[in-house]
């Protein structure tokens, strides 16, 4: 993230460099963590009764992991030349598709 909170990405020209390898390692760790959190969340959600705090915890961790996974997907997409849609575009699609229901 930049100082003003915007994501920053490596270019495809930096592939194989030290920073690129560090970014790849970080992305791999984020995906591993997401898999672990998903598995633990599924186990917790199988419980008959979860309290508000447990549900909040699961929701928070899943949200964090989803944000990381989306950042990894966007970064990798940009590196292979896939145009990154603006987040507002996705939200407009979701809002428009549900308007007629």
PDB file of C-alpha atoms in Angstrom:
ATOM      1  CA  UNK A   1       0.000   0.000   0.000  1.00  0.00           C
ATOM      2  CA  UNK A   2       1.110   3.510  -0.708  1.00  0.00           C
ATOM      3  CA  UNK A   3       1.194   6.239   1.932  1.00  0.00           C
ATOM      4  CA  UNK A   4      -2.285   7.350   0.860  1.00  0.00           C
ATOM      5  CA  UNK A   5      -3.729   3.818   1.169  1.00  0.00           C
ATOM      6  CA  UNK A   6      -3.758   2.824  -2.493  1.00  0.00           C
ATOM      7  CA  UNK A   7      -2.467  -0.578  -3.614  1.00  0.00           C
ATOM      8  CA  UNK A   8       0.844  -0.726  -5.420  1.00  0.00           C
ATOM      9  CA  UNK A   9       1.862  -3.523  -7.770  1.00  0.00           C
ATOM     10  CA  UNK A  10       5.035  -4.867  -9.327  1.00  0.00           C
ATOM     11  CA  UNK A  11       5.391  -4.681 -13.064  1.00  0.00           C
ATOM     12  CA  UNK A  12       5.987  -7.731 -15.222  1.00  0.00           C
ATOM     13  CA  UNK A  13       9.395  -6.220 -16.017  1.00  0.00           C
ATOM     14  CA  UNK A  14      10.467  -6.846 -12.419  1.00  0.00           C
ATOM     15  CA  UNK A  15       9.885 -10.625 -12.609  1.00  0.00           C
ATOM     16  CA  UNK A  16      12.683 -12.644 -11.084  1.00  0.00           C
ATOM     17  CA  UNK A  17      14.088  -9.797  -9.015  1.00  0.00           C
ATOM     18  CA  UNK A  18      14.524  -9.798  -5.248  1.00  0.00           C
ATOM     19  CA  UNK A  19      11.400  -7.702  -4.621  1.00  0.00           C
ATOM     20  CA  UNK A  20       9.379  -9.877  -7.000  1.00  0.00           C
ATOM     21  CA  UNK A  21      10.488 -13.033  -5.160  1.00  0.00           C
ATOM     22  CA  UNK A  22       9.568 -11.459  -1.829  1.00  0.00           C
ATOM     23  CA  UNK A  23       6.144 -10.513  -3.204  1.00  0.00           C
ATOM     24  CA  UNK A  24       5.627 -14.073  -4.507  1.00  0.00           C
ATOM     25  CA  UNK A  25       6.530 -15.484  -1.088  1.00  0.00           C
ATOM     26  CA  UNK A  26       4.133 -13.066   0.638  1.00  0.00           C
ATOM     27  CA  UNK A  27       1.323 -13.944  -1.784  1.00  0.00           C
ATOM     28  CA  UNK A  28       1.903 -17.665  -1.198  1.00  0.00           C
ATOM     29  CA  UNK A  29       1.730 -17.111   2.569  1.00  0.00           C
ATOM     30  CA  UNK A  30      -1.499 -15.114   2.234  1.00  0.00           C
ATOM     31  CA  UNK A  31      -3.107 -17.910   0.205  1.00  0.00           C
ATOM     32  CA  UNK A  32      -1.924 -20.546   2.722  1.00  0.00           C
ATOM     33  CA  UNK A  33      -3.375 -18.502   5.562  1.00  0.00           C
ATOM     34  CA  UNK A  34      -6.662 -18.110   3.693  1.00  0.00           C
ATOM     35  CA  UNK A  35      -6.920 -21.887   3.243  1.00  0.00           C
ATOM     36  CA  UNK A  36      -6.284 -22.452   6.953  1.00  0.00           C
ATOM     37  CA  UNK A  37      -8.819 -19.811   8.001  1.00  0.00           C
ATOM     38  CA  UNK A  38     -11.405 -21.248   5.613  1.00  0.00           C
ATOM     39  CA  UNK A  39     -10.920 -24.760   7.012  1.00  0.00           C
ATOM     40  CA  UNK A  40     -11.166 -23.538  10.624  1.00  0.00           C
ATOM     41  CA  UNK A  41     -14.195 -21.393   9.803  1.00  0.00           C
ATOM     42  CA  UNK A  42     -16.000 -24.333   8.249  1.00  0.00           C
ATOM     43  CA  UNK A  43     -15.387 -26.363  11.415  1.00  0.00           C
ATOM     44  CA  UNK A  44     -16.647 -23.547  13.615  1.00  0.00           C
ATOM     45  CA  UNK A  45     -19.754 -23.037  11.487  1.00  0.00           C
ATOM     46  CA  UNK A  46     -20.655 -26.720  11.851  1.00  0.00           C
ATOM     47  CA  UNK A  47     -21.212 -26.095  15.557  1.00  0.00           C
ATOM     48  CA  UNK A  48     -24.843 -26.080  16.650  1.00  0.00           C
ATOM     49  CA  UNK A  49     -24.644 -22.765  18.426  1.00  0.00           C
ATOM     50  CA  UNK A  50     -22.113 -20.072  17.871  1.00  0.00           C
ATOM     51  CA  UNK A  51     -22.191 -16.929  19.909  1.00  0.00           C
ATOM     52  CA  UNK A  52     -22.133 -13.448  18.511  1.00  0.00           C
ATOM     53  CA  UNK A  53     -18.439 -13.054  19.299  1.00  0.00           C
ATOM     54  CA  UNK A  54     -17.507 -16.294  17.523  1.00  0.00           C
ATOM     55  CA  UNK A  55     -19.497 -15.326  14.432  1.00  0.00           C
ATOM     56  CA  UNK A  56     -17.923 -11.888  14.466  1.00  0.00           C
ATOM     57  CA  UNK A  57     -14.451 -13.446  14.734  1.00  0.00           C
ATOM     58  CA  UNK A  58     -15.109 -15.824  11.821  1.00  0.00           C
ATOM     59  CA  UNK A  59     -16.530 -13.002   9.708  1.00  0.00           C
ATOM     60  CA  UNK A  60     -13.596 -10.725  10.428  1.00  0.00           C
ATOM     61  CA  UNK A  61     -10.955 -13.344   9.607  1.00  0.00           C
ATOM     62  CA  UNK A  62     -12.750 -14.447   6.411  1.00  0.00           C
ATOM     63  CA  UNK A  63     -13.052 -10.801   5.331  1.00  0.00           C
ATOM     64  CA  UNK A  64      -9.323 -10.230   5.912  1.00  0.00           C
ATOM     65  CA  UNK A  65      -8.420 -13.331   3.924  1.00  0.00           C
ATOM     66  CA  UNK A  66     -10.788 -12.457   1.084  1.00  0.00           C
ATOM     67  CA  UNK A  67      -9.230  -8.989   0.834  1.00  0.00           C
ATOM     68  CA  UNK A  68      -5.752 -10.562   0.691  1.00  0.00           C
ATOM     69  CA  UNK A  69      -6.825 -13.121  -1.923  1.00  0.00           C
ATOM     70  CA  UNK A  70      -8.379 -10.400  -4.097  1.00  0.00           C
ATOM     71  CA  UNK A  71      -5.197  -8.323  -3.834  1.00  0.00           C
ATOM     72  CA  UNK A  72      -3.143 -11.360  -4.920  1.00  0.00           C
ATOM     73  CA  UNK A  73      -5.514 -12.039  -7.837  1.00  0.00           C
ATOM     74  CA  UNK A  74      -5.418  -8.399  -8.956  1.00  0.00           C
ATOM     75  CA  UNK A  75      -1.640  -8.280  -8.701  1.00  0.00           C
ATOM     76  CA  UNK A  76      -1.177 -11.476 -10.675  1.00  0.00           C
ATOM     77  CA  UNK A  77      -3.749 -10.385 -13.245  1.00  0.00           C
ATOM     78  CA  UNK A  78      -1.962  -7.104 -13.792  1.00  0.00           C
ATOM     79  CA  UNK A  79       1.373  -8.916 -14.194  1.00  0.00           C
ATOM     80  CA  UNK A  80      -0.035 -11.090 -16.978  1.00  0.00           C
ATOM     81  CA  UNK A  81      -1.711  -8.175 -18.704  1.00  0.00           C
ATOM     82  CA  UNK A  82      -5.323  -8.492 -17.567  1.00  0.00           C
ATOM     83  CA  UNK A  83      -6.906  -5.071 -17.188  1.00  0.00           C
ATOM     84  CA  UNK A  84      -7.995  -4.431 -13.611  1.00  0.00           C
ATOM     85  CA  UNK A  85     -11.639  -3.302 -13.382  1.00  0.00           C
ATOM     86  CA  UNK A  86     -12.394  -0.397 -11.102  1.00  0.00           C
ATOM     87  CA  UNK A  87     -13.972  -1.609  -7.826  1.00  0.00           C
ATOM     88  CA  UNK A  88     -16.867   0.807  -8.420  1.00  0.00           C
ATOM     89  CA  UNK A  89     -17.692  -1.001 -11.692  1.00  0.00           C
ATOM     90  CA  UNK A  90     -18.246  -4.266  -9.832  1.00  0.00           C
ATOM     91  CA  UNK A  91     -20.436  -2.582  -7.232  1.00  0.00           C
ATOM     92  CA  UNK A  92     -22.546  -0.898  -9.918  1.00  0.00           C
ATOM     93  CA  UNK A  93     -23.104  -4.286 -11.610  1.00  0.00           C
ATOM     94  CA  UNK A  94     -24.195  -5.855  -8.332  1.00  0.00           C
ATOM     95  CA  UNK A  95     -26.510  -2.976  -7.512  1.00  0.00           C
ATOM     96  CA  UNK A  96     -28.032  -2.828 -11.004  1.00  0.00           C
ATOM     97  CA  UNK A  97     -28.647  -6.585 -11.209  1.00  0.00           C
ATOM     98  CA  UNK A  98     -30.530  -6.624  -7.927  1.00  0.00           C
ATOM     99  CA  UNK A  99     -32.622  -3.539  -8.657  1.00  0.00           C
ATOM    100  CA  UNK A 100     -35.336  -5.371 -10.619  1.00  0.00           C
ATOM    101  CA  UNK A 101     -35.943  -8.055  -8.002  1.00  0.00           C
TER     102      UNK A 101
END
